[in-house]
Tab-separated table of C-alpha atoms and ligand atoms in Angstrom:
chain	number	residue	atom	x	y	z
A	1	MET	CA	22.231	-54.254	23.993
A	2	THR	CA	24.653	-55.936	22.089
A	3	PHE	CA	28.113	-54.783	22.091
A	4	LEU	CA	29.314	-55.888	18.319
A	5	SER	CA	27.225	-53.535	15.241
A	6	ALA	CA	24.258	-55.196	13.746
A	7	THR	CA	25.274	-53.892	10.741
A	8	LEU	CA	27.771	-56.619	11.228
A	9	THR	CA	25.446	-59.876	11.467
A	10	ARG	CA	25.231	-58.874	7.335
A	11	VAL	CA	28.244	-59.217	6.240
A	12	LYS	CA	30.464	-62.374	6.343
A	13	PRO	CA	34.235	-62.004	5.819
A	14	SER	CA	36.374	-62.468	2.633
A	15	PRO	CA	36.444	-66.464	1.989
A	16	THR	CA	39.185	-66.022	-0.143
A	17	ILE	CA	41.376	-64.797	2.548
A	18	ALA	CA	40.006	-67.561	4.846
A	19	VAL	CA	41.189	-70.156	2.412
A	20	THR	CA	44.776	-68.855	2.616
A	21	THR	CA	45.121	-69.036	6.471
A	22	LYS	CA	43.626	-72.390	6.330
A	23	ALA	CA	46.489	-72.993	3.853
A	24	GLN	CA	49.106	-71.319	5.637
A	25	ALA	CA	47.885	-73.356	9.050
A	26	LEU	CA	48.271	-76.268	6.907
A	27	LYS	CA	51.498	-75.381	6.125
A	28	ALA	CA	52.573	-74.483	9.281
A	29	ALA	CA	51.457	-77.935	10.680
A	30	GLY	CA	54.293	-79.430	8.180
A	31	ARG	CA	51.337	-80.208	5.377
A	32	ASP	CA	52.719	-80.664	1.749
A	33	VAL	CA	50.606	-77.459	0.681
A	34	ILE	CA	50.105	-75.748	-2.913
A	35	GLY	CA	47.978	-72.397	-3.061
A	36	LEU	CA	46.201	-71.594	-5.587
A	37	GLY	CA	43.146	-69.271	-3.693
A	38	ALA	CA	45.429	-66.521	-3.399
A	39	GLY	CA	44.670	-63.093	-5.873
A	40	GLU	CA	47.997	-61.827	-6.152
A	41	PRO	CA	51.390	-62.328	-8.370
A	42	ASP	CA	53.934	-64.207	-7.291
A	43	PHE	CA	56.445	-61.941	-9.312
A	44	ASP	CA	58.114	-59.435	-7.221
A	45	THR	CA	57.498	-55.455	-7.120
A	46	PRO	CA	59.925	-54.256	-10.557
A	47	GLN	CA	63.059	-52.781	-8.745
A	48	HIS	CA	62.282	-49.366	-10.456
A	49	ILE	CA	59.469	-49.314	-8.535
A	50	LYS	CA	61.505	-50.452	-4.910
A	51	ASP	CA	63.975	-47.965	-5.855
A	52	ALA	CA	60.892	-45.357	-5.729
A	53	GLY	CA	60.107	-46.777	-2.424
A	54	LEU	CA	63.488	-45.958	-1.307
A	55	ALA	CA	64.301	-42.953	-3.076
A	56	ALA	CA	61.551	-41.498	-1.101
A	57	ILE	CA	62.338	-42.743	2.299
A	58	THR	CA	65.328	-41.378	1.975
A	59	ALA	CA	64.304	-37.728	0.236
A	60	GLY	CA	62.257	-37.814	3.696
A	61	LYS	CA	58.940	-38.081	1.969
A	62	THR	CA	57.652	-40.099	4.879
A	63	LYS	CA	54.469	-37.644	6.358
A	64	TYR	CA	51.151	-37.574	6.082
A	65	THR	CA	49.854	-36.165	2.220
A	66	ALA	CA	47.127	-34.523	1.258
A	67	VAL	CA	43.936	-37.210	1.992
A	68	ASP	CA	43.201	-38.686	-1.333
A	69	GLY	CA	46.856	-38.409	-2.705
A	70	ILE	CA	50.126	-36.344	-3.726
A	71	ALA	CA	49.428	-34.059	-6.591
A	72	GLU	CA	51.827	-35.837	-8.942
A	73	LEU	CA	50.115	-39.240	-8.475
A	74	LYS	CA	47.153	-37.625	-9.479
A	75	GLN	CA	48.828	-36.258	-12.204
A	76	ALA	CA	50.395	-40.043	-12.897
A	77	ILE	CA	46.792	-40.710	-12.739
A	78	CYS	CA	45.068	-38.400	-15.241
A	79	ASP	CA	48.126	-38.793	-17.823
A	80	LYS	CA	47.121	-42.726	-17.619
A	81	PHE	CA	43.726	-42.506	-18.357
A	82	ALA	CA	43.955	-40.017	-21.016
A	83	ARG	CA	47.235	-42.280	-22.726
A	84	GLU	CA	45.595	-45.777	-22.050
A	85	ASN	CA	41.947	-45.351	-21.923
A	86	ASP	CA	41.352	-42.114	-23.929
A	87	LEU	CA	39.307	-40.539	-20.702
A	88	ARG	CA	40.015	-37.057	-19.768
A	89	TYR	CA	39.912	-35.823	-15.919
A	90	THR	CA	41.369	-33.285	-13.855
A	91	PRO	CA	43.645	-34.243	-10.998
A	92	ASP	CA	40.407	-33.043	-8.728
A	93	GLN	CA	38.293	-35.153	-10.530
A	94	VAL	CA	40.922	-38.276	-9.001
A	95	SER	CA	41.290	-40.193	-5.625
A	96	VAL	CA	43.867	-42.468	-4.293
A	97	GLY	CA	43.679	-44.427	-1.214
A	98	SER	CA	44.980	-47.924	0.034
A	99	GLY	CA	44.419	-50.387	-2.146
A	100	GLY	CA	41.653	-50.880	-4.961
A	101	LYS	CA	39.865	-52.180	-2.037
A	102	GLN	CA	39.470	-49.003	-0.178
A	103	ILE	CA	38.405	-46.693	-2.754
A	104	LEU	CA	35.325	-49.215	-3.824
A	105	TYR	CA	34.342	-49.323	-0.503
A	106	ASN	CA	34.684	-45.369	-0.372
A	107	ALA	CA	32.763	-45.062	-3.206
A	108	LEU	CA	29.846	-47.564	-1.690
A	109	MET	CA	30.150	-45.633	1.721
A	110	ALA	CA	29.972	-41.593	0.521
A	111	THR	CA	26.548	-43.428	-1.812
A	112	MET	CA	24.717	-45.999	-0.162
A	113	ASN	CA	21.102	-45.022	1.669
A	114	PRO	CA	18.707	-47.771	3.236
A	115	GLY	CA	16.834	-49.757	-0.108
A	116	ASP	CA	19.364	-48.539	-2.541
A	117	GLU	CA	19.884	-51.518	-5.193
A	118	VAL	CA	23.431	-52.326	-6.391
A	119	LEU	CA	23.871	-54.310	-9.340
A	120	ILE	CA	26.094	-57.094	-9.416
A	121	PRO	CA	27.048	-59.664	-12.227
A	122	ALA	CA	27.873	-63.248	-10.648
A	123	PRO	CA	30.101	-64.748	-10.495
A	124	TYR	CA	31.786	-61.529	-8.666
A	125	TRP	CA	34.926	-60.411	-6.450
A	126	VAL	CA	33.956	-61.808	-3.377
A	127	SER	CA	33.636	-58.136	-0.917
A	128	TYR	CA	31.388	-56.147	-3.865
A	129	PRO	CA	28.440	-57.361	-2.062
A	130	ASP	CA	29.306	-57.352	1.535
A	131	MET	CA	30.481	-53.939	0.836
A	132	VAL	CA	27.537	-52.876	-0.317
A	133	LEU	CA	25.361	-54.286	2.509
A	134	LEU	CA	28.131	-52.865	5.024
A	135	ALA	CA	27.463	-49.558	4.099
A	136	GLY	CA	23.845	-49.969	3.871
A	137	GLY	CA	22.499	-51.112	0.611
A	138	GLU	CA	21.184	-53.960	-1.053
A	139	PRO	CA	23.175	-56.197	-3.779
A	140	ARG	CA	21.483	-57.858	-6.607
A	141	ILE	CA	22.835	-60.529	-8.174
A	142	VAL	CA	22.559	-61.065	-12.274
A	143	SER	CA	23.272	-64.717	-12.306
A	144	ALA	CA	25.835	-64.711	-16.379
A	145	SER	CA	26.311	-68.679	-17.410
A	146	PRO	CA	29.038	-71.321	-18.589
A	147	GLU	CA	27.481	-70.957	-21.811
A	148	SER	CA	28.193	-66.761	-22.085
A	149	LYS	CA	31.227	-67.593	-20.816
A	150	TYR	CA	30.122	-65.888	-17.525
A	151	LYS	CA	29.735	-62.340	-19.401
A	152	ILE	CA	25.662	-60.881	-18.616
A	153	THR	CA	23.982	-60.203	-21.349
A	154	ALA	CA	22.283	-56.538	-21.974
A	155	GLU	CA	18.366	-58.236	-22.193
A	156	GLN	CA	19.637	-59.938	-18.397
A	157	LEU	CA	21.115	-56.007	-17.095
A	158	ASP	CA	18.367	-54.335	-18.494
A	159	ALA	CA	15.618	-56.771	-16.775
A	160	ALA	CA	17.396	-56.746	-13.174
A	161	ILE	CA	17.470	-52.543	-12.927
A	162	THR	CA	14.413	-51.390	-10.736
A	163	PRO	CA	13.870	-47.455	-10.111
A	164	LYS	CA	16.099	-48.200	-6.883
A	165	THR	CA	19.196	-49.338	-8.802
A	166	LYS	CA	21.944	-46.425	-7.827
A	167	TRP	CA	24.835	-48.412	-9.210
A	168	PHE	CA	26.112	-51.471	-11.628
A	169	ILE	CA	29.544	-52.695	-11.233
A	170	PHE	CA	31.552	-53.780	-13.760
A	171	ASN	CA	34.642	-55.617	-13.413
A	172	SER	CA	36.269	-56.489	-16.756
A	173	PRO	CA	38.583	-58.431	-17.007
A	174	SER	CA	36.954	-60.422	-14.240
A	175	ASN	CA	38.001	-61.806	-10.877
A	176	PRO	CA	37.001	-65.194	-10.924
A	177	THR	CA	36.504	-66.280	-13.812
A	178	GLY	CA	39.345	-64.242	-15.678
A	179	ALA	CA	36.569	-63.399	-18.342
A	180	GLY	CA	36.972	-60.304	-20.522
A	181	TYR	CA	33.682	-58.335	-21.996
A	182	THR	CA	34.994	-57.287	-25.689
A	183	HIS	CA	34.165	-53.294	-26.972
A	184	SER	CA	30.920	-54.686	-28.693
A	185	GLU	CA	29.617	-56.960	-25.215
A	186	LEU	CA	30.508	-53.590	-23.424
A	187	LYS	CA	28.546	-51.481	-25.743
A	188	LYS	CA	25.083	-53.276	-25.477
A	189	LEU	CA	25.360	-53.350	-21.947
A	190	THR	CA	26.008	-49.011	-22.156
A	191	ASP	CA	24.058	-48.847	-24.062
A	192	VAL	CA	21.264	-50.617	-21.403
A	193	LEU	CA	22.137	-47.577	-19.086
A	194	LEU	CA	22.331	-45.278	-21.495
A	195	ARG	CA	18.324	-45.409	-21.606
A	196	HIS	CA	17.978	-45.543	-17.682
A	197	PRO	CA	19.527	-42.610	-16.705
A	198	HIS	CA	18.958	-43.117	-12.425
A	199	VAL	CA	21.888	-46.115	-12.809
A	200	TRP	CA	25.899	-45.226	-12.072
A	201	VAL	CA	28.832	-47.470	-13.072
A	202	MET	CA	31.119	-47.915	-10.809
A	203	THR	CA	33.566	-50.228	-12.910
A	204	ASP	CA	36.326	-52.079	-11.422
A	205	ASP	CA	39.560	-52.158	-14.253
A	206	MET	CA	41.829	-54.029	-11.873
A	207	TYR	CA	43.122	-56.388	-14.260
A	208	GLU	CA	42.819	-54.193	-17.106
A	209	HIS	CA	46.446	-54.726	-17.971
A	210	LEU	CA	46.136	-59.028	-17.242
A	211	SER	CA	44.547	-60.063	-20.872
A	212	TYR	CA	45.795	-62.071	-23.250
A	213	ASP	CA	45.191	-63.428	-27.175
A	214	GLY	CA	45.343	-60.520	-28.240
A	215	PHE	CA	41.989	-58.804	-26.273
A	216	GLU	CA	41.178	-55.465	-26.377
A	217	PHE	CA	40.810	-53.721	-23.183
A	218	ALA	CA	37.696	-51.486	-22.666
A	219	THR	CA	36.041	-49.740	-20.557
A	220	PRO	CA	32.568	-48.182	-19.931
A	221	ALA	CA	33.684	-44.339	-20.287
A	222	GLN	CA	35.504	-44.687	-23.670
A	223	VAL	CA	32.283	-47.362	-24.874
A	224	GLU	CA	30.133	-44.646	-24.262
A	225	PRO	CA	31.313	-41.299	-23.548
A	226	ALA	CA	27.871	-40.453	-22.642
A	227	LEU	CA	28.314	-42.371	-19.822
A	228	TYR	CA	31.213	-40.178	-18.639
A	229	GLU	CA	28.870	-37.825	-15.802
A	230	ARG	CA	27.836	-41.003	-14.171
A	231	THR	CA	31.074	-43.621	-13.934
A	232	LEU	CA	33.559	-44.140	-11.298
A	233	THR	CA	36.326	-45.580	-13.071
A	234	CYS	CA	38.616	-47.586	-10.151
A	235	ASN	CA	41.977	-48.756	-11.263
A	236	GLY	CA	44.757	-49.600	-9.018
A	237	VAL	CA	48.774	-51.011	-9.191
A	238	SER	CA	48.126	-54.114	-6.882
A	239	LYS	CA	47.916	-57.227	-9.315
A	240	ALA	CA	50.021	-55.800	-12.663
A	241	TYR	CA	52.996	-54.463	-10.837
A	242	ALA	CA	53.007	-56.642	-8.382
A	243	MET	CA	52.656	-54.151	-5.652
A	244	THR	CA	49.545	-55.645	-3.417
A	245	GLY	CA	51.655	-55.127	-0.264
A	246	TRP	CA	51.673	-51.121	-0.900
A	247	ARG	CA	48.417	-50.555	-1.111
A	248	ILE	CA	47.736	-48.128	-3.611
A	249	GLY	CA	44.517	-47.862	-6.021
A	250	TYR	CA	42.255	-45.005	-7.978
A	251	ALA	CA	39.567	-43.718	-9.287
A	252	ALA	CA	38.258	-40.825	-11.294
A	253	GLY	CA	34.808	-39.652	-11.763
A	254	PRO	CA	32.712	-36.871	-11.126
A	255	LYS	CA	34.066	-33.985	-8.815
A	256	MET	CA	30.997	-34.422	-6.219
A	257	LEU	CA	31.494	-38.718	-6.226
A	258	ILE	CA	35.365	-37.598	-5.504
A	259	ASP	CA	35.035	-34.994	-2.829
A	260	ALA	CA	31.995	-37.053	-0.575
A	261	MET	CA	34.957	-40.020	-1.257
A	262	ARG	CA	37.682	-37.778	0.196
A	263	LYS	CA	35.570	-36.592	2.923
A	264	ILE	CA	35.107	-40.645	4.087
A	265	GLN	CA	38.864	-41.350	3.797
A	266	SER	CA	39.586	-38.133	5.935
A	267	GLN	CA	37.601	-39.283	8.922
A	268	SER	CA	39.003	-42.869	8.361
A	269	THR	CA	42.137	-43.697	7.228
A	270	SER	CA	43.742	-40.229	5.654
A	271	ASN	CA	46.333	-40.884	3.244
A	272	PRO	CA	47.406	-43.691	1.468
A	273	CYS	CA	51.041	-44.381	2.964
A	274	THR	CA	53.521	-42.135	1.678
A	275	ILE	CA	56.442	-43.763	0.441
A	276	SER	CA	53.585	-46.044	-1.258
A	277	GLN	CA	52.415	-43.003	-3.715
A	278	TRP	CA	55.734	-42.157	-4.981
A	279	ALA	CA	56.545	-45.738	-6.106
A	280	ALA	CA	53.083	-45.908	-8.010
A	281	VAL	CA	54.365	-42.666	-9.042
A	282	GLU	CA	56.962	-44.471	-11.187
A	283	ALA	CA	54.677	-47.819	-11.515
A	284	LEU	CA	52.652	-45.555	-13.836
A	285	ASN	CA	55.300	-43.025	-15.330
A	286	GLY	CA	57.995	-46.217	-15.963
A	287	PRO	CA	59.298	-47.869	-18.312
A	288	GLN	CA	56.041	-50.548	-19.237
A	289	ASP	CA	57.825	-53.046	-20.796
A	290	PHE	CA	57.508	-55.883	-18.083
A	291	LEU	CA	54.141	-56.094	-18.620
A	292	ALA	CA	54.357	-57.187	-21.866
A	293	GLU	CA	56.867	-59.819	-20.445
A	294	ASN	CA	54.460	-60.775	-17.504
A	295	ASN	CA	51.486	-61.653	-19.480
A	296	LYS	CA	53.024	-64.416	-21.708
A	297	ILE	CA	54.471	-66.258	-18.035
A	298	PHE	CA	50.679	-65.503	-16.970
A	299	VAL	CA	49.230	-67.181	-21.113
A	300	ARG	CA	51.708	-69.869	-20.317
A	301	ARG	CA	50.340	-70.392	-17.120
A	302	ARG	CA	46.714	-70.146	-18.270
A	303	ASP	CA	47.272	-72.404	-20.883
A	304	LEU	CA	49.011	-75.193	-18.785
A	305	VAL	CA	45.531	-75.011	-16.457
A	306	VAL	CA	42.894	-75.010	-18.452
A	307	HIS	CA	44.941	-77.906	-20.591
A	308	MET	CA	45.210	-80.279	-17.681
A	309	LEU	CA	41.453	-79.372	-16.062
A	310	SER	CA	39.830	-79.981	-19.481
A	311	ALA	CA	41.660	-83.175	-19.543
A	312	ILE	CA	39.452	-84.476	-16.235
A	313	ASP	CA	36.430	-86.082	-16.803
A	314	GLY	CA	33.648	-84.183	-15.055
A	315	ILE	CA	35.252	-80.640	-15.211
A	316	THR	CA	34.416	-78.235	-17.752
A	317	CYS	CA	37.177	-75.584	-18.075
A	318	PRO	CA	36.385	-71.825	-20.643
A	319	VAL	CA	39.695	-70.599	-21.710
A	320	PRO	CA	39.451	-66.901	-19.993
A	321	GLU	CA	40.537	-63.204	-21.810
A	322	GLY	CA	42.505	-62.119	-18.449
A	323	ALA	CA	43.312	-61.409	-14.931
A	324	PHE	CA	45.054	-65.139	-13.640
A	325	TYR	CA	42.228	-67.141	-12.348
A	326	VAL	CA	40.403	-70.270	-13.760
A	327	TYR	CA	36.847	-71.190	-12.938
A	328	PRO	CA	36.118	-74.395	-14.108
A	329	SER	CA	32.606	-75.599	-14.006
A	330	ILE	CA	32.764	-79.615	-11.549
A	331	LYS	CA	28.771	-79.733	-12.641
A	332	GLY	CA	30.063	-83.775	-13.803
A	333	LEU	CA	31.559	-84.485	-10.092
A	334	ILE	CA	28.182	-83.771	-7.880
A	335	GLY	CA	27.120	-86.341	-6.624
A	336	LYS	CA	30.393	-88.691	-6.653
A	337	THR	CA	32.223	-89.853	-3.586
A	338	THR	CA	35.203	-89.088	-2.394
A	339	GLN	CA	38.071	-92.480	-1.198
A	340	ASN	CA	36.367	-91.782	2.805
A	341	GLY	CA	32.497	-91.464	1.716
A	342	THR	CA	32.536	-88.007	1.471
A	343	VAL	CA	29.866	-87.239	-1.009
A	344	ILE	CA	30.538	-84.146	-3.305
A	345	GLU	CA	27.031	-82.466	-2.929
A	346	ASN	CA	28.993	-78.970	-3.874
A	347	ASP	CA	31.807	-77.141	-4.385
A	348	GLU	CA	32.201	-76.416	-0.894
A	349	VAL	CA	32.595	-79.417	-0.241
A	350	PHE	CA	34.899	-80.111	-3.256
A	351	ALA	CA	37.735	-77.803	-2.579
A	352	THR	CA	38.083	-78.557	1.362
A	353	GLN	CA	38.299	-82.343	0.747
A	354	LEU	CA	40.483	-81.404	-2.271
A	355	LEU	CA	42.799	-79.442	0.073
A	356	GLU	CA	42.116	-82.301	3.002
A	357	GLN	CA	43.033	-85.039	0.791
A	358	THR	CA	45.207	-83.027	-1.575
A	359	GLY	CA	46.756	-80.257	-0.270
A	360	VAL	CA	45.616	-78.295	-2.961
A	361	ALA	CA	43.969	-74.882	-1.823
A	362	VAL	CA	41.399	-73.374	-4.900
A	363	VAL	CA	38.227	-71.419	-3.972
A	364	PHE	CA	35.414	-72.684	-3.834
A	365	GLY	CA	32.861	-70.974	-6.213
A	366	ALA	CA	29.782	-70.460	-3.774
A	367	ALA	CA	32.511	-67.573	-2.490
A	368	PHE	CA	32.128	-65.685	-5.840
A	369	GLY	CA	27.698	-66.164	-6.359
A	370	LEU	CA	28.204	-69.082	-9.194
A	371	SER	CA	28.420	-72.706	-8.060
A	372	PRO	CA	29.012	-75.498	-8.754
A	373	ASN	CA	32.373	-74.693	-9.471
A	374	PHE	CA	36.114	-73.429	-8.207
A	375	ARG	CA	38.785	-70.440	-9.003
A	376	VAL	CA	42.111	-71.201	-9.317
A	377	SER	CA	44.267	-68.662	-9.369
A	378	TYR	CA	47.717	-69.590	-11.433
A	379	ALA	CA	50.242	-66.844	-10.503
A	380	THR	CA	52.305	-69.457	-9.324
A	381	SER	CA	55.676	-71.705	-10.816
A	382	ASP	CA	54.405	-74.017	-13.466
A	383	GLU	CA	56.410	-76.743	-11.344
A	384	ALA	CA	53.579	-75.694	-8.558
A	385	LEU	CA	50.593	-75.931	-10.929
A	386	THR	CA	51.805	-79.282	-12.854
A	387	GLU	CA	51.921	-80.746	-9.524
A	388	ALA	CA	48.366	-79.109	-8.200
A	389	CYS	CA	46.991	-80.239	-12.098
A	390	THR	CA	48.166	-83.678	-11.198
A	391	ARG	CA	46.598	-83.381	-7.117
A	392	ILE	CA	43.653	-82.670	-8.792
A	393	GLN	CA	43.371	-85.479	-11.512
A	394	THR	CA	44.093	-87.738	-9.414
A	395	PHE	CA	41.389	-86.591	-6.622
A	396	CYS	CA	38.840	-86.453	-9.288
A	397	ALA	CA	39.847	-89.530	-10.929
A	398	SER	CA	39.739	-91.227	-6.890
A	399	LEU	CA	35.814	-90.252	-7.114
A	400	VAL	CA	32.825	-93.244	-7.516
B	501	LIG	C1	38.408	-57.130	-8.688
B	501	LIG	C2	39.420	-56.831	-8.115
B	501	LIG	N1	38.895	-55.938	-7.529
B	501	LIG	C3	39.875	-54.878	-6.447
B	501	LIG	C4	40.323	-56.027	-5.510
B	501	LIG	C5	41.512	-55.138	-4.715
B	501	LIG	O1	42.508	-54.539	-5.139
B	501	LIG	P1	43.557	-53.939	-3.993
B	501	LIG	O2	44.770	-55.260	-3.556
B	501	LIG	O3	44.383	-53.418	-5.093
B	501	LIG	O4	43.014	-53.643	-2.818
B	501	LIG	C6	40.854	-56.830	-6.112
B	501	LIG	C7	42.011	-57.733	-5.117
B	501	LIG	O5	41.900	-58.843	-5.134
B	501	LIG	C8	40.543	-57.487	-7.087
B	501	LIG	O6	40.294	-58.557	-7.337
């Protein structure tokens, strides 16, 4: 009898966290490391949100709450969906968890039966396939191509659906590519889903507010109201509100599913941090003007990185619509050799050599299911980005 669960043999640890850990270890050892691996804004949580957290502590709002969220936060979430997405939900259709990650995990745990398939467009956020596996389901990957700017087509979606498909996970703007589906691109996908009534949509709208150049965010149940009864719309405050450490994510969808998710949460973590919930109420109800200010900074950084990486022979770097990532292809570098004689066989070797030789930490594309690429998170200072891209340029120029 083995001590550890057999389920663990189906999953791997998060590669993005592994890169961050490795970069931190090198830094601790005295190396000059620039981390472009972490998926979080470098901005501090806005003061009015911090103040709401402090006020909650002072007022003694420090006890357990209802398992899946306080009434005030659920109402703020309903108001947000109505105001920003034209979606009507009642508080009993809302679930609040410890980060978007827990929400997605709860939804999968609440619905997966052996043999159930989940469609995941690649490149994907690293956790989707492993969460599906942990929950006992089967991830089915639909690969997007660089030619389609890392977005899947309606034909691809249609071809991938089988009688066993339970969920289609949709993430726009995307981690890791930053690609955002326009309203009309999304409508083509929802038209396919209309023809397959057994397939549900889990939409991960975590980067909703981080979109640029006039890109208009759209979410499946908004684009196709007929999907409302089989859509779980997931979102959170982590990225846009610079609240990664507060751990608040949420979702709205059919009450039956929300009830099932609550059951899982009630027997695992119980309520998300009480203080963070009160801060999230302020994030959603309070002033939103800083979002546009932050986005101006993100656009400038995106353009800086795309410009510097596109100047490299062997790298192509599309301009993404949102999030704070770019996903350059290194197709033109595969097969080349580093100065220490290592052949760049794939994107993992590229990222490892880059980190070891230049101190720049990026995440290799295989972690996101589409190679040969790497992901750069540009949620760091212009100076750090300029220095990192200069080092990447020098490293690539030294390959023979
Ligand atoms: C696409 C996507 N979904 C969900 C999450 C999880 O967010 P949270 O920190 O709220 O758990 C992340 C975080 O990296 C993400 O990139």
